[in-house]
């Protein structure tokens, strides 16, 4: 007769040591190995040395006095008064002082529309209409009319060479991103086309643009291009620069998008073909949604670059944020010594925008990856 | 458009090369009757996939004529579109669209190719999902399903265009053994409903159960074709004898 086996449950044991919490985290991450302990000590020492010094300069001994002489007094640290004195010039550039409510309103409208476009709830065809209205409003407010039409608001005319500062930075980045992205997608698809002519055209475009720095593209757009135009025909510098940035950014973005296209298995295209989808239906419904989802970080990288690269338009005399900082300080002997404070001010502005973009990128990645749950 | 015969697929001396040098299909002659169920087998690399992929023009042939449901396959895009509506295909790797739900995978083609309203497309999709016994998974994403379930979804997707011909390219080769049967059961049911079916497979049980004809390929040629009974019990060529002894494990 077989013996009966009696089941005995194992006694409960305490859980292993916690690895969460501050102390375990410090132990694991900052002093895990002797190398990391060493670098923790070195970096810690540098922080102890310099952070107080910086805080002392930036906060404790700083002044907000708008008197340049008070700033020059011995023992005074940062002179934030320089920013107080110059912020209108830094933010709005050479736009006529009394009319600066116009770029303010125009930019607020554009920023609102940007935020709205980022929210899933609003993703619909209405966005196209929203953007058309926004851009029209922007140009009417900034220029006084829309290409000379719609001159009914009684606004004085402000030509584009007077535009500047943050409104210009935001408008240039927004428009070049909105134009460069679709162009990049088309070029990326073109580089994989079955038609040799289209393929070579796209390849040549990408390689040409990648072979030159943005500065020279801008120079070409603003100084050389007019030489080839017939007498009497002029195209606004701002427009030419916008086209230059767009073409430049699109070439880089196209390569990122192509990377995404490359990462999809061939079976996806074949399956789409086998159920009768046309080329464009396949790209729109099957290939692009997947390809773009995989390259969101890279594309957001491009967007952030574009935002910062707009600062180069200064060299063709468009005074966007960085340029108007120069306007504010370079020709003013009283305040020139306090340029650094001005720089920190625009650094803060750039950072806020770039950081917002990178956080948004993380969010949208999470949204898109919801369908990849296993 | 009229066929004149009841052959739904006709290969007439079809030749195909990959690149300049690799002659993958050699003088293929083949007639498939309406409603016929054909199993294609043969060693790896013999051109089985290439042969059936020519039927819906995933591959193009360079010589000879290939006529599907009365339409000759040429560079004419319209003709290709028309044929693809009539030919469903099931792949070894399923090739479902991972970013779409099961239901969306199925409604895509009826909506955008068949131009039928969404609601109707969804009804049709649910009918097909019930047919492959997987209706309860409609809202899931493909990667949340098992391999066998994914392949059944792929079959349902192909059926949503109400094709006249179904092509299967080793539909069970990527599946774990315990899932093969659920897919084969669906295929057997389909075979018994009168659709024209061409299936590349090494599932000899399936061939014996449903095939009207077994075609044996080697090195880009059709070496032998016969009823399953004759082919398995009485192979005529040394190649097929050799092949059968390998896959039947004698
Ligand atoms: N796109 C291609 N370019 C070049 N050669 C190819 C291509 N596709 C397939 N081949 C080659 O053509 C031959 C036939 O391929 P095919 O896929 O039709 O074989 P098969 O009989 O389906 O084999 P398997 O059982 O392995 O699937 C193989 O030698 C393969 O390497
Ligand atoms: Mg194959």
XYZ file of C-alpha atoms and ligand atoms in Angstrom:
656
model
C 0.000 0.000 0.000
C 1.360 3.398 -1.022
C 2.215 5.835 1.720
C 0.218 9.057 1.887
C 2.309 12.164 1.398
C 1.325 14.919 3.768
C 1.565 18.436 2.418
C 3.275 20.933 4.667
C 3.294 24.614 3.819
C 6.570 26.473 4.148
C 6.847 28.920 7.035
C 6.548 32.582 6.056
C 9.812 34.524 5.731
C 10.414 38.278 5.938
C 10.798 40.040 2.584
C 14.316 40.802 1.351
C 15.886 44.149 2.213
C 14.147 47.128 0.773
C 15.907 48.789 -2.127
C 13.612 51.799 -2.279
C 13.818 54.792 -0.020
C 16.422 57.505 0.209
C 19.195 55.775 2.135
C 19.250 52.524 0.156
C 19.044 54.593 -3.031
C 22.076 56.674 -2.029
C 24.000 53.603 -1.028
C 23.213 51.802 -4.270
C 23.560 54.662 -6.738
C 26.143 56.991 -5.267
C 28.432 54.618 -3.388
C 27.751 51.334 -5.171
C 31.319 50.767 -6.334
C 34.568 52.522 -5.418
C 34.537 54.366 -8.768
C 31.103 55.752 -8.176
C 32.003 56.622 -4.563
C 35.044 58.503 -5.838
C 33.088 60.464 -8.444
C 30.382 61.200 -5.863
C 33.016 62.696 -3.567
C 34.668 64.761 -6.323
C 31.402 66.103 -7.709
C 30.133 66.728 -4.186
C 33.254 68.739 -3.357
C 32.877 70.852 -6.518
C 29.239 71.531 -5.687
C 30.114 72.529 -2.126
C 32.771 74.847 -3.500
C 30.844 76.583 -6.260
C 27.137 76.450 -5.474
C 27.402 78.801 -2.481
C 29.519 81.153 -4.551
C 26.935 81.187 -7.329
C 24.010 81.620 -4.933
C 25.853 84.418 -3.228
C 26.314 86.214 -6.562
C 22.877 85.443 -7.986
C 20.774 86.000 -4.872
C 22.352 87.202 -1.648
C 24.459 90.091 -2.920
C 22.376 90.806 -6.015
C 20.397 93.939 -6.625
C 17.331 94.790 -8.660
C 18.152 98.441 -8.782
C 17.759 99.942 -12.251
C 20.551 102.369 -11.545
C 23.697 101.239 -13.348
C 25.935 103.011 -10.850
C 24.365 101.173 -7.928
C 25.198 97.932 -9.735
C 28.827 98.939 -10.133
C 29.283 99.506 -6.400
C 31.790 97.242 -4.694
C 30.470 94.010 -3.219
C 27.350 93.931 -5.384
C 26.741 90.641 -7.182
C 24.259 90.078 -9.994
C 22.538 93.141 -11.313
C 19.029 91.985 -12.152
C 18.137 95.596 -12.673
C 19.709 95.177 -16.093
C 16.983 92.701 -16.971
C 14.288 94.910 -15.464
C 15.601 97.807 -17.527
C 15.978 95.884 -20.777
C 13.340 93.151 -20.798
C 11.044 94.910 -23.253
C 13.886 95.252 -25.717
C 15.051 91.673 -25.195
C 11.583 90.210 -25.594
C 10.240 92.387 -28.408
C 13.405 93.502 -30.204
C 13.044 96.529 -32.444
C 9.279 96.378 -32.654
C 7.929 99.926 -32.103
C 7.686 100.454 -28.354
C 4.134 101.776 -28.265
C 2.842 98.971 -30.435
C 4.366 96.111 -28.462
C 0.958 94.947 -27.244
C 0.535 93.590 -30.777
C 3.356 91.013 -30.714
C 2.316 90.187 -27.148
C -1.253 89.345 -28.142
C -0.140 87.621 -31.358
C 2.322 85.424 -29.484
C -0.150 84.597 -26.741
C -2.640 83.467 -29.377
C 0.020 81.331 -31.033
C 1.180 79.801 -27.741
C -2.415 79.002 -26.811
C -2.896 77.288 -30.135
C 0.335 75.333 -29.623
C -0.837 74.103 -26.228
C -4.273 73.257 -27.625
C -2.709 71.256 -30.467
C -0.766 69.193 -27.958
C -3.885 68.009 -26.155
C -5.415 64.820 -27.437
C -8.970 66.011 -26.853
C -8.542 68.624 -29.583
C -7.007 66.372 -32.239
C -9.426 66.792 -35.125
C -9.886 68.526 -38.433
C -10.753 71.713 -36.561
C -7.074 72.169 -35.739
C -6.404 73.048 -39.379
C -9.010 75.787 -39.236
C -7.677 76.889 -35.842
C -4.168 77.240 -37.214
C -5.306 79.095 -40.313
C -7.077 81.632 -38.125
C -4.127 81.815 -35.716
C -1.595 82.489 -38.455
C -3.834 85.073 -40.085
C -4.317 86.783 -36.724
C -0.582 86.656 -36.075
C 0.310 88.350 -39.342
C -2.469 90.920 -39.157
C -1.419 91.887 -35.648
C 2.303 91.927 -36.418
C 2.250 93.471 -39.884
C -0.928 95.508 -39.666
C -2.549 93.660 -42.548
C -2.471 90.354 -44.329
C -0.170 90.761 -47.366
C -1.589 94.256 -47.749
C -5.170 92.975 -47.624
C -7.587 93.023 -44.714
C -6.240 96.427 -43.813
C -9.401 97.174 -41.870
C -8.237 97.149 -38.289
C -6.579 100.527 -38.385
C -3.248 99.056 -37.308
C -0.122 100.848 -38.442
C 2.180 98.958 -40.775
C 5.232 97.360 -39.161
C 7.584 95.781 -41.704
C 9.207 92.455 -40.969
C 12.673 93.909 -40.432
C 11.330 95.512 -37.250
C 9.959 92.220 -35.923
C 12.071 90.607 -33.275
C 12.599 88.930 -29.943
C 10.552 86.055 -28.575
C 7.585 86.540 -30.949
C 9.942 86.070 -33.888
C 11.662 83.060 -32.309
C 8.340 81.364 -31.619
C 6.850 82.142 -35.016
C 9.951 81.022 -36.922
C 10.191 77.755 -34.979
C 6.497 76.989 -35.203
C 6.255 77.625 -38.914
C 9.462 75.845 -39.828
C 8.451 72.820 -37.751
C 4.998 72.768 -39.309
C 6.441 72.986 -42.809
C 9.549 70.850 -42.310
C 7.750 67.861 -40.812
C 5.497 67.016 -43.773
C 8.349 67.759 -46.160
C 10.585 65.409 -44.180
C 7.995 62.629 -44.396
C 7.656 63.057 -48.149
C 11.439 63.085 -48.651
C 11.876 60.026 -46.449
C 9.247 58.163 -48.477
C 10.871 59.446 -51.659
C 14.216 57.963 -50.708
C 12.546 54.553 -50.630
C 10.556 55.069 -53.815
C 10.673 52.547 -56.639
C 11.119 55.366 -59.124
C 14.834 56.070 -59.549
C 14.300 59.736 -60.474
C 12.427 60.513 -57.268
C 14.861 58.487 -55.212
C 17.919 60.320 -56.532
C 16.254 63.706 -56.239
C 15.543 63.122 -52.559
C 19.001 61.701 -51.895
C 20.716 64.638 -53.562
C 18.606 67.081 -51.579
C 19.409 65.443 -48.244
C 23.116 65.085 -48.960
C 23.467 68.637 -50.267
C 21.803 70.172 -47.244
C 23.678 67.981 -44.801
C 26.926 69.036 -46.427
C 26.602 72.689 -45.422
C 26.099 74.474 -42.107
C 22.829 76.271 -41.424
C 24.652 79.601 -41.359
C 25.587 79.303 -45.008
C 22.047 78.298 -45.953
C 20.823 81.450 -44.232
C 23.477 83.568 -45.944
C 22.492 82.147 -49.268
C 18.805 82.730 -48.594
C 19.312 86.333 -47.594
C 22.249 87.626 -49.667
C 22.842 85.403 -52.664
C 19.287 84.509 -53.586
C 18.314 88.127 -54.402
C 21.160 88.304 -56.937
C 19.422 85.676 -59.025
C 16.063 87.381 -58.909
C 14.928 89.577 -61.803
C 15.185 93.317 -61.246
C 12.429 94.760 -59.136
C 11.316 91.454 -57.670
C 12.025 91.231 -53.984
C 11.025 88.562 -51.594
C 10.867 89.382 -47.931
C 14.023 88.369 -46.035
C 11.949 86.800 -43.294
C 10.198 84.587 -45.822
C 13.493 83.549 -47.434
C 14.994 82.748 -44.061
C 11.911 80.755 -43.117
C 12.268 78.706 -46.282
C 15.993 78.253 -45.564
C 15.440 76.931 -42.047
C 12.621 74.692 -43.241
C 14.682 73.125 -46.018
C 17.598 72.651 -43.653
C 15.571 71.094 -40.845
C 13.582 68.874 -43.192
C 16.729 67.185 -44.519
C 17.791 66.087 -41.055
C 14.284 65.139 -40.033
C 13.864 63.101 -43.212
C 16.768 60.904 -42.165
C 15.222 60.330 -38.749
C 11.899 59.415 -40.353
C 13.673 57.128 -42.812
C 15.216 55.322 -39.860
C 11.699 54.665 -38.589
C 10.532 53.433 -41.986
C 13.565 51.151 -42.185
C 12.729 49.562 -38.844
C 9.407 48.108 -40.033
C 9.374 44.539 -41.305
C 8.624 44.084 -45.003
C 5.643 41.938 -44.056
C 3.655 45.029 -43.088
C 3.797 46.453 -46.605
C 3.076 43.046 -48.111
C 0.087 42.441 -45.868
C -1.277 45.881 -46.756
C -0.800 45.174 -50.458
C -2.444 41.773 -50.114
C -5.638 43.338 -48.742
C -5.698 45.775 -51.643
C -4.539 49.016 -49.995
C -2.958 51.493 -52.415
C 0.550 52.914 -51.895
C -0.681 56.067 -50.159
C -3.282 54.212 -48.092
C -0.546 51.838 -46.969
C 1.790 54.656 -45.982
C -0.923 56.641 -44.203
C -2.658 53.860 -42.335
C 0.027 51.252 -41.796
C 3.594 52.415 -42.291
C 3.754 56.014 -41.075
C 1.813 55.547 -37.823
C 4.224 52.812 -36.787
C 7.388 54.387 -38.186
C 6.746 57.798 -36.663
C 5.884 56.263 -33.306
C 9.301 54.633 -33.138
C 11.148 57.874 -33.912
C 9.306 60.311 -31.639
C 12.416 60.973 -29.512
C 14.509 61.709 -32.596
C 11.889 63.976 -34.115
C 11.435 65.888 -30.886
C 15.210 66.295 -30.877
C 14.887 67.928 -34.281
C 12.103 70.209 -33.089
C 14.211 71.376 -30.152
C 17.178 71.974 -32.469
C 15.047 74.067 -34.787
C 13.852 76.148 -31.859
C 17.418 76.902 -30.833
C 18.778 77.195 -34.379
C 16.446 80.117 -35.055
C 18.953 82.126 -33.014
C 21.243 82.037 -36.062
C 18.977 84.340 -38.058
C 20.662 87.192 -36.194
C 23.484 87.025 -38.702
C 21.122 88.128 -41.447
C 19.858 90.989 -39.303
C 16.688 89.483 -37.936
C 16.781 90.181 -34.221
C 15.077 87.243 -32.596
C 15.544 86.477 -28.909
C 19.338 86.088 -28.944
C 19.762 88.913 -31.412
C 17.653 91.325 -29.437
C 19.749 90.521 -26.388
C 22.672 91.886 -28.395
C 20.610 94.920 -29.375
C 19.822 95.552 -25.738
C 23.341 95.379 -24.409
C 25.997 95.828 -27.095
C 25.430 99.471 -27.884
C 24.677 100.628 -24.370
C 27.911 101.355 -22.501
C 26.094 101.780 -19.181
C 24.585 98.353 -19.146
C 27.045 96.400 -21.266
C 28.901 95.039 -18.198
C 25.679 93.301 -17.154
C 25.221 91.306 -20.318
C 25.596 88.062 -18.377
C 22.433 88.732 -16.383
C 20.664 89.301 -19.688
C 22.021 86.017 -20.989
C 20.768 84.128 -17.949
C 17.369 85.654 -18.606
C 17.173 84.358 -22.174
C 18.707 81.050 -21.121
C 15.803 80.660 -18.720
C 13.335 81.408 -21.517
C 14.971 78.906 -23.889
C 15.087 76.305 -21.164
C 11.401 76.603 -20.318
C 10.429 75.990 -23.942
C 12.900 73.175 -24.595
C 12.077 71.423 -21.340
C 8.355 71.637 -22.098
C 8.993 70.068 -25.497
C 10.989 67.192 -24.085
C 8.387 66.463 -21.387
C 5.692 66.500 -24.035
C 7.726 64.052 -26.087
C 7.757 61.605 -23.174
C 4.009 61.933 -22.721
C 3.204 61.372 -26.363
C 5.530 58.378 -26.482
C 3.594 56.836 -23.603
C 0.300 57.521 -25.402
C 1.497 55.898 -28.584
C 2.983 52.883 -26.880
C -0.307 51.982 -25.240
C -1.105 49.774 -28.221
C 2.115 47.843 -27.775
C 1.137 46.297 -24.439
C 1.833 42.662 -24.449
C -13.502 39.784 -67.926
C -15.223 36.541 -68.749
C -13.092 33.496 -68.344
C -14.369 31.182 -70.969
C -13.128 28.254 -68.937
C -13.625 27.312 -65.343
C -9.935 27.732 -64.591
C -9.627 30.558 -62.085
C -5.829 30.642 -62.213
C -3.687 29.857 -65.241
C 0.118 29.849 -65.270
C 1.401 29.623 -68.832
C 5.168 29.048 -69.087
C 5.852 31.495 -66.260
C 9.508 32.292 -65.562
C 10.961 34.467 -62.868
C 14.455 35.528 -61.888
C 15.731 37.233 -58.762
C 18.338 39.688 -59.973
C 20.038 38.660 -63.175
C 21.265 35.273 -62.254
C 18.889 33.417 -59.971
C 16.231 31.572 -61.963
C 13.658 30.935 -59.260
C 10.595 29.854 -61.306
C 11.189 27.771 -64.421
C 8.493 27.234 -67.052
C 5.653 26.958 -64.576
C 2.465 25.586 -66.181
C -0.477 25.258 -63.852
C -4.257 25.429 -64.085
C -6.372 25.770 -61.008
C -10.081 25.061 -61.280
C -12.677 27.188 -59.506
C -13.164 25.793 -56.004
C -10.139 23.549 -56.220
C -8.019 22.985 -53.123
C -4.326 22.637 -53.786
C -1.451 21.906 -51.453
C 2.069 22.848 -52.554
C 5.044 21.207 -50.920
C 8.726 20.835 -51.597
C 12.119 21.448 -50.059
C 13.103 24.840 -48.659
C 14.114 27.325 -51.347
C 12.297 25.495 -54.115
C 10.192 28.570 -54.975
C 6.865 27.712 -53.341
C 6.421 31.104 -51.717
C 7.523 32.884 -54.860
C 4.990 30.929 -56.905
C 1.978 31.842 -54.805
C 3.176 35.417 -54.265
C 3.056 35.869 -58.037
C -0.687 35.225 -57.934
C -1.416 38.499 -56.101
C 1.604 40.215 -57.601
C 3.643 40.565 -54.422
C 6.295 39.281 -56.826
C 6.300 39.924 -60.544
C 7.176 37.346 -63.162
C 9.297 38.255 -66.157
C 8.210 35.746 -68.791
C 5.070 33.845 -69.625
C 1.448 34.664 -68.833
C -0.377 34.543 -65.558
C -4.146 34.922 -65.644
C -6.190 35.228 -62.472
C -9.979 35.154 -62.718
C -9.861 36.204 -66.336
C -7.457 39.118 -65.834
C -3.870 38.880 -66.980
C -1.288 40.167 -64.508
C 0.814 42.892 -66.101
C 2.083 46.273 -64.942
C -1.486 47.543 -65.197
C -2.120 48.844 -61.689
C -5.893 48.770 -62.066
C -5.785 45.077 -62.894
C -3.559 44.395 -59.911
C -5.948 46.249 -57.598
C -8.884 44.292 -58.959
C -7.124 40.970 -58.493
C -6.024 41.787 -54.956
C -9.662 42.321 -54.013
C -10.359 38.771 -55.112
C -7.299 37.130 -53.585
C -6.784 36.814 -49.839
C -3.408 35.878 -48.407
C -2.251 34.456 -45.085
C 1.426 34.717 -44.179
C 3.715 32.570 -42.096
C 4.487 35.511 -39.769
C 0.793 36.620 -39.545
C 1.718 40.221 -40.491
C -1.110 41.753 -38.513
C -0.934 45.514 -38.009
C 0.237 45.841 -34.398
C -0.890 49.441 -33.927
C -4.515 48.630 -34.754
C -6.996 46.574 -32.771
C -8.150 43.235 -34.130
C -11.383 44.842 -35.300
C -9.537 47.709 -36.993
C -7.239 45.224 -38.707
C -10.308 43.640 -40.222
C -12.309 46.735 -41.154
C -9.428 48.608 -42.808
C -9.693 47.036 -46.212
C -13.511 46.885 -46.491
C -13.665 50.558 -45.523
C -10.847 51.952 -47.647
C -10.769 49.523 -50.544
C -14.343 48.247 -50.548
C -15.657 51.735 -49.647
C -18.383 50.371 -47.410
C -19.569 52.298 -44.336
C -17.806 51.710 -41.030
C -20.794 50.129 -39.329
C -21.298 47.623 -42.103
C -17.565 46.870 -42.178
C -17.624 46.161 -38.467
C -20.585 43.825 -38.834
C -18.779 42.000 -41.593
C -15.622 41.827 -39.467
C -17.521 40.365 -36.534
C -19.047 37.733 -38.803
C -15.567 36.687 -39.928
C -14.216 36.735 -36.376
C -17.035 34.422 -35.319
C -16.179 32.191 -38.242
C -12.629 31.780 -36.906
C -14.035 31.566 -33.347
C -12.298 34.592 -31.901
C -15.060 37.215 -31.732
C -14.436 37.954 -28.057
C -10.941 39.318 -28.824
C -12.136 42.033 -31.217
C -11.050 44.969 -29.077
C -7.587 43.649 -28.242
C -4.328 44.490 -29.967
C -2.679 41.683 -31.978
C 0.367 41.385 -29.725
C -1.920 40.591 -26.791
C -3.015 37.370 -28.514
C -1.347 33.981 -28.819
C 0.208 32.938 -32.106
C -2.693 30.672 -33.012
C -5.181 33.427 -32.275
C -3.170 35.910 -34.322
C -3.112 33.589 -37.301
C -6.870 33.094 -37.072
C -7.295 36.876 -37.024
C -5.089 37.038 -40.116
C -7.342 34.499 -41.847
C -10.409 36.522 -40.868
C -8.757 39.687 -42.202
C -8.152 38.042 -45.559
C -11.757 36.818 -45.661
C -13.193 40.286 -45.029
C -12.852 41.212 -48.696
C -14.890 38.109 -49.595
C -12.120 36.787 -51.828
C -12.599 34.103 -54.472
C -9.135 32.690 -53.862
C -7.255 32.169 -50.607
C -3.468 31.785 -50.545
C -1.722 30.354 -47.498
C 2.064 30.493 -47.143
C 3.071 28.011 -44.443
C 0.369 29.302 -42.092
C 1.289 26.979 -39.252
C 5.091 26.951 -39.454
C 5.609 29.769 -36.967
C 3.215 28.288 -34.415
C 3.839 26.305 -31.273
C 2.656 22.698 -31.737
C -0.358 23.042 -29.455
C -1.722 25.898 -31.578
C -1.388 24.280 -34.989
C -4.622 22.369 -34.690
C -6.832 25.391 -33.972
C -5.589 27.033 -37.171
C -5.844 23.881 -39.271
C -9.421 23.334 -38.036
C -10.378 26.774 -39.312
C -8.690 26.056 -42.633
C -10.458 22.727 -43.029
C -13.793 24.420 -42.426
C -12.931 27.016 -45.027
C -11.907 24.355 -47.506
C -15.263 22.666 -47.108
C -17.087 25.867 -48.063
C -16.057 25.862 -51.684
C -13.486 28.660 -51.852
C -10.488 28.175 -54.155
C -7.528 27.512 -51.930
C -3.799 27.214 -52.535
C -1.803 26.296 -49.521
C 1.930 25.919 -49.090
C 2.287 23.585 -46.148
C 4.056 20.529 -44.892
C 1.048 19.473 -42.808
C 0.428 16.231 -44.621
C -2.623 15.414 -42.497
C -4.245 18.565 -43.801
C -3.292 17.703 -47.375
C -4.820 14.257 -47.079
C -7.993 15.607 -45.495
C -8.866 18.425 -47.877
C -6.599 18.706 -50.909
C -7.872 17.853 -54.377
C -4.319 17.930 -55.653
C -0.807 17.990 -54.241
C 1.894 19.812 -56.168
C 5.506 18.998 -55.488
C 8.125 21.614 -56.375
C 11.887 21.454 -56.516
C 14.409 23.957 -57.860
C 11.812 26.268 -59.296
C 9.912 23.580 -61.175
C 6.727 21.637 -60.670
C 8.164 18.144 -60.459
C 5.061 16.140 -59.769
C 1.354 16.641 -59.183
C -1.253 14.126 -58.163
C -4.118 13.395 -55.803
C -2.963 13.263 -52.180
C -3.671 9.548 -52.028
C -1.513 8.777 -55.058
C 1.201 11.282 -54.134
C 1.712 9.978 -50.618
C 1.318 6.288 -51.337
C 2.883 6.152 -54.730
C 5.286 9.042 -55.433
C 6.598 8.874 -58.986
C 9.937 10.706 -58.898
C 13.081 10.141 -56.879
C 12.878 13.748 -55.667
C 9.423 13.374 -54.197
C 10.280 9.983 -52.703
C 13.323 11.512 -51.053
C 11.314 14.522 -49.819
C 8.511 12.393 -48.418
C 10.879 10.095 -46.612
C 12.380 13.142 -44.912
C 9.196 14.858 -43.786
C 7.405 11.676 -42.813
C 10.463 10.691 -40.815
C 11.045 7.235 -42.279
N 13.734 38.882 -52.756
C 14.603 37.907 -53.065
N 15.777 38.194 -53.677
C 16.646 37.217 -53.991
N 16.446 35.915 -53.761
C 15.302 35.544 -53.163
C 14.326 36.531 -52.774
N 13.286 35.892 -52.192
C 13.611 34.583 -52.205
N 14.806 34.362 -52.785
C 15.429 33.064 -53.017
O 14.614 32.365 -53.910
C 14.544 30.988 -53.551
C 13.122 30.572 -53.449
O 12.513 31.280 -52.406
P 11.087 30.909 -51.850
O 10.860 31.777 -50.662
O 10.104 30.990 -52.936
O 11.278 29.398 -51.401
P 10.304 28.470 -50.581
O 10.103 27.253 -51.379
O 9.127 29.213 -50.152
O 11.204 28.102 -49.332
P 10.824 27.967 -47.787
O 10.257 26.609 -47.608
O 12.123 28.129 -47.102
O 9.868 29.066 -47.483
C 15.327 30.848 -52.282
O 16.579 30.291 -52.613
C 15.511 32.244 -51.763
O 16.750 32.387 -51.148
Mg 8.435 30.018 -48.306
